[in-house]
PDB file of C-alpha atoms in Angstrom:
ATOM      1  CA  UNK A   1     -55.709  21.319  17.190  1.00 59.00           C
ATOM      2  CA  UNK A   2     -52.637  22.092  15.753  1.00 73.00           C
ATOM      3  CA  UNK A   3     -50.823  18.801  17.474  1.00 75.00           C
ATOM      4  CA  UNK A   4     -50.155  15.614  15.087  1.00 74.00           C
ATOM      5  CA  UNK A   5     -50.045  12.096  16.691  1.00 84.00           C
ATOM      6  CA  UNK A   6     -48.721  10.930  13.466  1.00 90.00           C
ATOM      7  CA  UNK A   7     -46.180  10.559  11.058  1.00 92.00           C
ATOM      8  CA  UNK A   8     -46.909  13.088   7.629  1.00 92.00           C
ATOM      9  CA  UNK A   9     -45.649  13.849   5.123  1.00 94.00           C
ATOM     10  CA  UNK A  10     -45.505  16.834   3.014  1.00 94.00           C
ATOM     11  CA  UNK A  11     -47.450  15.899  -0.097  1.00 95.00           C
ATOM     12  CA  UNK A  12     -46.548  12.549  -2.277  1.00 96.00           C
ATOM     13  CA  UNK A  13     -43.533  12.959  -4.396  1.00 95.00           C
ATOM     14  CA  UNK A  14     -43.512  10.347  -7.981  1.00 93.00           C
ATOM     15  CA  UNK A  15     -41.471   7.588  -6.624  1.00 93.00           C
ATOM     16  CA  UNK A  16     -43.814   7.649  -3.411  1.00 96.00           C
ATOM     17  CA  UNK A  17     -42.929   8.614   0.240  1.00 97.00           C
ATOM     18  CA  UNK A  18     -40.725   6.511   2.661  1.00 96.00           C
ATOM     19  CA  UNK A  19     -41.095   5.926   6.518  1.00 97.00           C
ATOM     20  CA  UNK A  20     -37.928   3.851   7.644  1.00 97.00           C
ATOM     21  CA  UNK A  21     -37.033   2.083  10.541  1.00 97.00           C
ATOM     22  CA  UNK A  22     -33.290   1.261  11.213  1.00 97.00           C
ATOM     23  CA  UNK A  23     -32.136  -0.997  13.624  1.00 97.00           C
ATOM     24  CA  UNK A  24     -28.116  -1.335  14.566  1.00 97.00           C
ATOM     25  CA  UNK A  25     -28.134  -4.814  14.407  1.00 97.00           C
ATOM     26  CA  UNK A  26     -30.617  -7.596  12.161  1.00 97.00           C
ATOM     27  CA  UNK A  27     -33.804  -8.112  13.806  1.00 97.00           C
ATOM     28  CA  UNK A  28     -35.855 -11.547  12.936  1.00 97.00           C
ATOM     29  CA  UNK A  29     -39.326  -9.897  11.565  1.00 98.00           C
ATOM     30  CA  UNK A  30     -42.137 -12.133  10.624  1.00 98.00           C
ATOM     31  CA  UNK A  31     -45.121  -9.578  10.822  1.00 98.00           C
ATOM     32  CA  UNK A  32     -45.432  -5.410  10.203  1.00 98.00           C
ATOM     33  CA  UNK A  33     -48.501  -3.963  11.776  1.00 98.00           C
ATOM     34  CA  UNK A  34     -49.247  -0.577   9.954  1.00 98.00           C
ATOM     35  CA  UNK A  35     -52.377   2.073  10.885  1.00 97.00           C
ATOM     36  CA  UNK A  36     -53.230   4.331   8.788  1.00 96.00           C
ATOM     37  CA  UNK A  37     -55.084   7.274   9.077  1.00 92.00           C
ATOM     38  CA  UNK A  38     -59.269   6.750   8.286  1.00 88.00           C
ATOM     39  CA  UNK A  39     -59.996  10.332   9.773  1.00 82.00           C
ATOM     40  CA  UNK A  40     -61.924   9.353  12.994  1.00 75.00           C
ATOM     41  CA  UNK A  41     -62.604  13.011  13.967  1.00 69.00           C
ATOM     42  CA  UNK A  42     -65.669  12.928  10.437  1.00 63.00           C
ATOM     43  CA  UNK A  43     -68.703  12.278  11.866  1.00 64.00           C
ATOM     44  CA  UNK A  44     -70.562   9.073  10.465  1.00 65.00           C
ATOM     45  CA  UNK A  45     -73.943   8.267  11.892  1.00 68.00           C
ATOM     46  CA  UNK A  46     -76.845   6.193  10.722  1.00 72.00           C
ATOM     47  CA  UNK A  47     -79.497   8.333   9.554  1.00 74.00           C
ATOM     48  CA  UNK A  48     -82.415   9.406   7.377  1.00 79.00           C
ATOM     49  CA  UNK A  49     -81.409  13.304   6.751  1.00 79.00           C
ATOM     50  CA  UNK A  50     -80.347  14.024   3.387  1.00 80.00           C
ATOM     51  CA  UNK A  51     -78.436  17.086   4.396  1.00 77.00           C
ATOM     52  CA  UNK A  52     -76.660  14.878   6.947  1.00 73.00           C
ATOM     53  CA  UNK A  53     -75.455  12.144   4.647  1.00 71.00           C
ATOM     54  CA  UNK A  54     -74.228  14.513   2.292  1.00 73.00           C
ATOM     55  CA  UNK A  55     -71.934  16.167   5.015  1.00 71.00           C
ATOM     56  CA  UNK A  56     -71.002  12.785   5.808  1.00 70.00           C
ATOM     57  CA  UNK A  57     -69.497  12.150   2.257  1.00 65.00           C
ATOM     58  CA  UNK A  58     -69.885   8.485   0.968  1.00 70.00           C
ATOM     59  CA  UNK A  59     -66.690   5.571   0.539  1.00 76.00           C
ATOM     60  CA  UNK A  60     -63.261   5.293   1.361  1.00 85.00           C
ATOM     61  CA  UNK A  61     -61.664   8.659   3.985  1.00 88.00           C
ATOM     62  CA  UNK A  62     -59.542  10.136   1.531  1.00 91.00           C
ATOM     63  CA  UNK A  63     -56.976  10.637   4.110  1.00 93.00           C
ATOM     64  CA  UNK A  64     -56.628   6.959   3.884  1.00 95.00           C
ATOM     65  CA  UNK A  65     -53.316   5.081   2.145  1.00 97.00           C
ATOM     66  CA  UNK A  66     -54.371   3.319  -0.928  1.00 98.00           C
ATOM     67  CA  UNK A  67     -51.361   2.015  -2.439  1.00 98.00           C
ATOM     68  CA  UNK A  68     -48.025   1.571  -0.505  1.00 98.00           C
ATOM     69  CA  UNK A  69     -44.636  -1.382  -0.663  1.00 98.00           C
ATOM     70  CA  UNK A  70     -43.194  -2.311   2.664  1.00 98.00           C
ATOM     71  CA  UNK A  71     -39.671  -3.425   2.537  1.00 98.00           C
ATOM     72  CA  UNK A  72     -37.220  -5.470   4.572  1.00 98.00           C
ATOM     73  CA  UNK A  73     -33.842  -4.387   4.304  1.00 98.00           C
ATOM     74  CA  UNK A  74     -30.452  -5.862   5.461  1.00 98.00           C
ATOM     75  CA  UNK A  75     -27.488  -4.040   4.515  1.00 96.00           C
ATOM     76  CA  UNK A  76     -29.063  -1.964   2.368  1.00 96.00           C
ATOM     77  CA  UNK A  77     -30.092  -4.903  -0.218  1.00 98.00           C
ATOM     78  CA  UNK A  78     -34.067  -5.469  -0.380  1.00 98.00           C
ATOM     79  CA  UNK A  79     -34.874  -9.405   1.410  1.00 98.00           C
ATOM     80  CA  UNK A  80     -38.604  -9.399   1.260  1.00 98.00           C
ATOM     81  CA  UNK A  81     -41.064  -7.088   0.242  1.00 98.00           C
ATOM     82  CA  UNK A  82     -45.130  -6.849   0.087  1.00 98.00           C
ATOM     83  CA  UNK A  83     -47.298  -4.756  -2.485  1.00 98.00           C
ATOM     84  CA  UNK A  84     -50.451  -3.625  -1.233  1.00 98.00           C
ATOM     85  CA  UNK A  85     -52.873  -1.694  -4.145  1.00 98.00           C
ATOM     86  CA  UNK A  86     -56.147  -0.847  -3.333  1.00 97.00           C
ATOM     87  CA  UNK A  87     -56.293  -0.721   0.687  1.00 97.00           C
ATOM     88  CA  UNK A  88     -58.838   0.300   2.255  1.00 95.00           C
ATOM     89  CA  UNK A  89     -58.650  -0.305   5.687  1.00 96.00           C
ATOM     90  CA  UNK A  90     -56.801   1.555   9.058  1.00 96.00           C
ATOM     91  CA  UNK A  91     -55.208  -1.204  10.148  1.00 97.00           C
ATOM     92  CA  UNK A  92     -52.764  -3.476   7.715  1.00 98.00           C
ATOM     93  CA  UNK A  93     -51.133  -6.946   9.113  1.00 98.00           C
ATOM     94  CA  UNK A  94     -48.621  -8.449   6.555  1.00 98.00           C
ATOM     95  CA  UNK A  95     -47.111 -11.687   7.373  1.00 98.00           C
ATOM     96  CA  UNK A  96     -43.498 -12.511   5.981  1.00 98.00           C
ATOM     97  CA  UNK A  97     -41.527 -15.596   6.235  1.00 98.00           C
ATOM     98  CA  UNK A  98     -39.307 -15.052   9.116  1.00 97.00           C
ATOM     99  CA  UNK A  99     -36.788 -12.310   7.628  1.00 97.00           C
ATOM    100  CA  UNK A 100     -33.468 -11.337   9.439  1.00 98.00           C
ATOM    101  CA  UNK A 101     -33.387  -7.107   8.423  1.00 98.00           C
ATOM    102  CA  UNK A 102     -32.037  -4.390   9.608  1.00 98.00           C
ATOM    103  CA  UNK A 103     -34.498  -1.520   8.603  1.00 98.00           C
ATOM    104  CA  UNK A 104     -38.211  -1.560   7.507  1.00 98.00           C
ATOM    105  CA  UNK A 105     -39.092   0.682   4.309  1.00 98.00           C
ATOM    106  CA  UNK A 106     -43.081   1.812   4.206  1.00 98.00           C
ATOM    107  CA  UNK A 107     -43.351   3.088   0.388  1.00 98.00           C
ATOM    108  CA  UNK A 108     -46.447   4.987   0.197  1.00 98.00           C
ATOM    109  CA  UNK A 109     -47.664   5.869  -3.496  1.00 98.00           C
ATOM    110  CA  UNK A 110     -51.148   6.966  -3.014  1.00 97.00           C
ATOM    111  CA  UNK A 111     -53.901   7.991  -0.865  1.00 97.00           C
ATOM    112  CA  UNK A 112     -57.807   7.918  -1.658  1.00 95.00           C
ATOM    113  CA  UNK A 113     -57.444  11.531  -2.511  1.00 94.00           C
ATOM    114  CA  UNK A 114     -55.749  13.193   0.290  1.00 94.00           C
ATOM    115  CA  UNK A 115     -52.828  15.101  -0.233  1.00 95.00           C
ATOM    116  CA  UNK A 116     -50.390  13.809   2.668  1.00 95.00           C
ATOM    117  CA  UNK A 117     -49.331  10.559   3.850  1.00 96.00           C
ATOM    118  CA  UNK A 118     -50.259   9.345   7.256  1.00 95.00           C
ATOM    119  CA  UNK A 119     -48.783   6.933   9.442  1.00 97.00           C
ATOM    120  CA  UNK A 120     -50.094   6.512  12.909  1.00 96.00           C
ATOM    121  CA  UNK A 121     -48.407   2.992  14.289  1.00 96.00           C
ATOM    122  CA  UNK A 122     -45.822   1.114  12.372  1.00 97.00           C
ATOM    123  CA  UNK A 123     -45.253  -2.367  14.671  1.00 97.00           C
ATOM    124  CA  UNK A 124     -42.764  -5.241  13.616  1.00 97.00           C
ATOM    125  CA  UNK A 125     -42.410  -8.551  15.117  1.00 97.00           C
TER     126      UNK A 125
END
């Protein structure tokens, strides 16, 4: 329906869209779990139909983030970051030496076609 369960954002501006998390004090983060939005509501099913695998599309959802930066922040000042290019996958685990920050910056720059960002789950540990 009309409802989101997500985070989106309202198309993809040059420098990329941010999702921040700000905590009031330095948290110790050695791990950010991201999902990402595959669109789970298009129907994919094994089959010999023509007509049905060309509803079905073929590759990567398009709704899917492609290229993003996640950065740990501590005062403002950037203490570790990760660049991921080319993702294709709902579910992202990036390991970081264990980081004392204060916010989390997810940079997204592109999608596999789709005109919004999506963020479902952002988890730090």
């Amino acid at each position: 329906g009309e409802n989101q369960n997500c985070w989106q954002s309202d198309g993809i501006a040059e420098g990329g869209e941010a999702l921040t998390l700000k905590w009031d004090a330095a948290q110790e983060i050695s791990q950010v779990r991201l999902t990402f939005d595959p669109n789970l509501n298009h129907c994919i099913k094994l089959t010999m139909s023509s007509h049905r695998i060309a509803e079905q599309g073929s590759g990567v959802a398009p709704e899917l983030v492609q290229d993003y930066d996640v950065l740990l922040k501590k005062g403002g000042a950037v203490v570790a970051e990760k660049q991921v290019r080319g993702n294709y996958q709902r579910h992202n685990i990036l390991d970081f030496d264990k980081t004392a920050c204060d916010e989390i910056e997810v940079r997204v720059h592109a999608t596999h076609g789709y005109a919004d960002v999506r963020v479902y789950e952002v988890r730090a540990y």
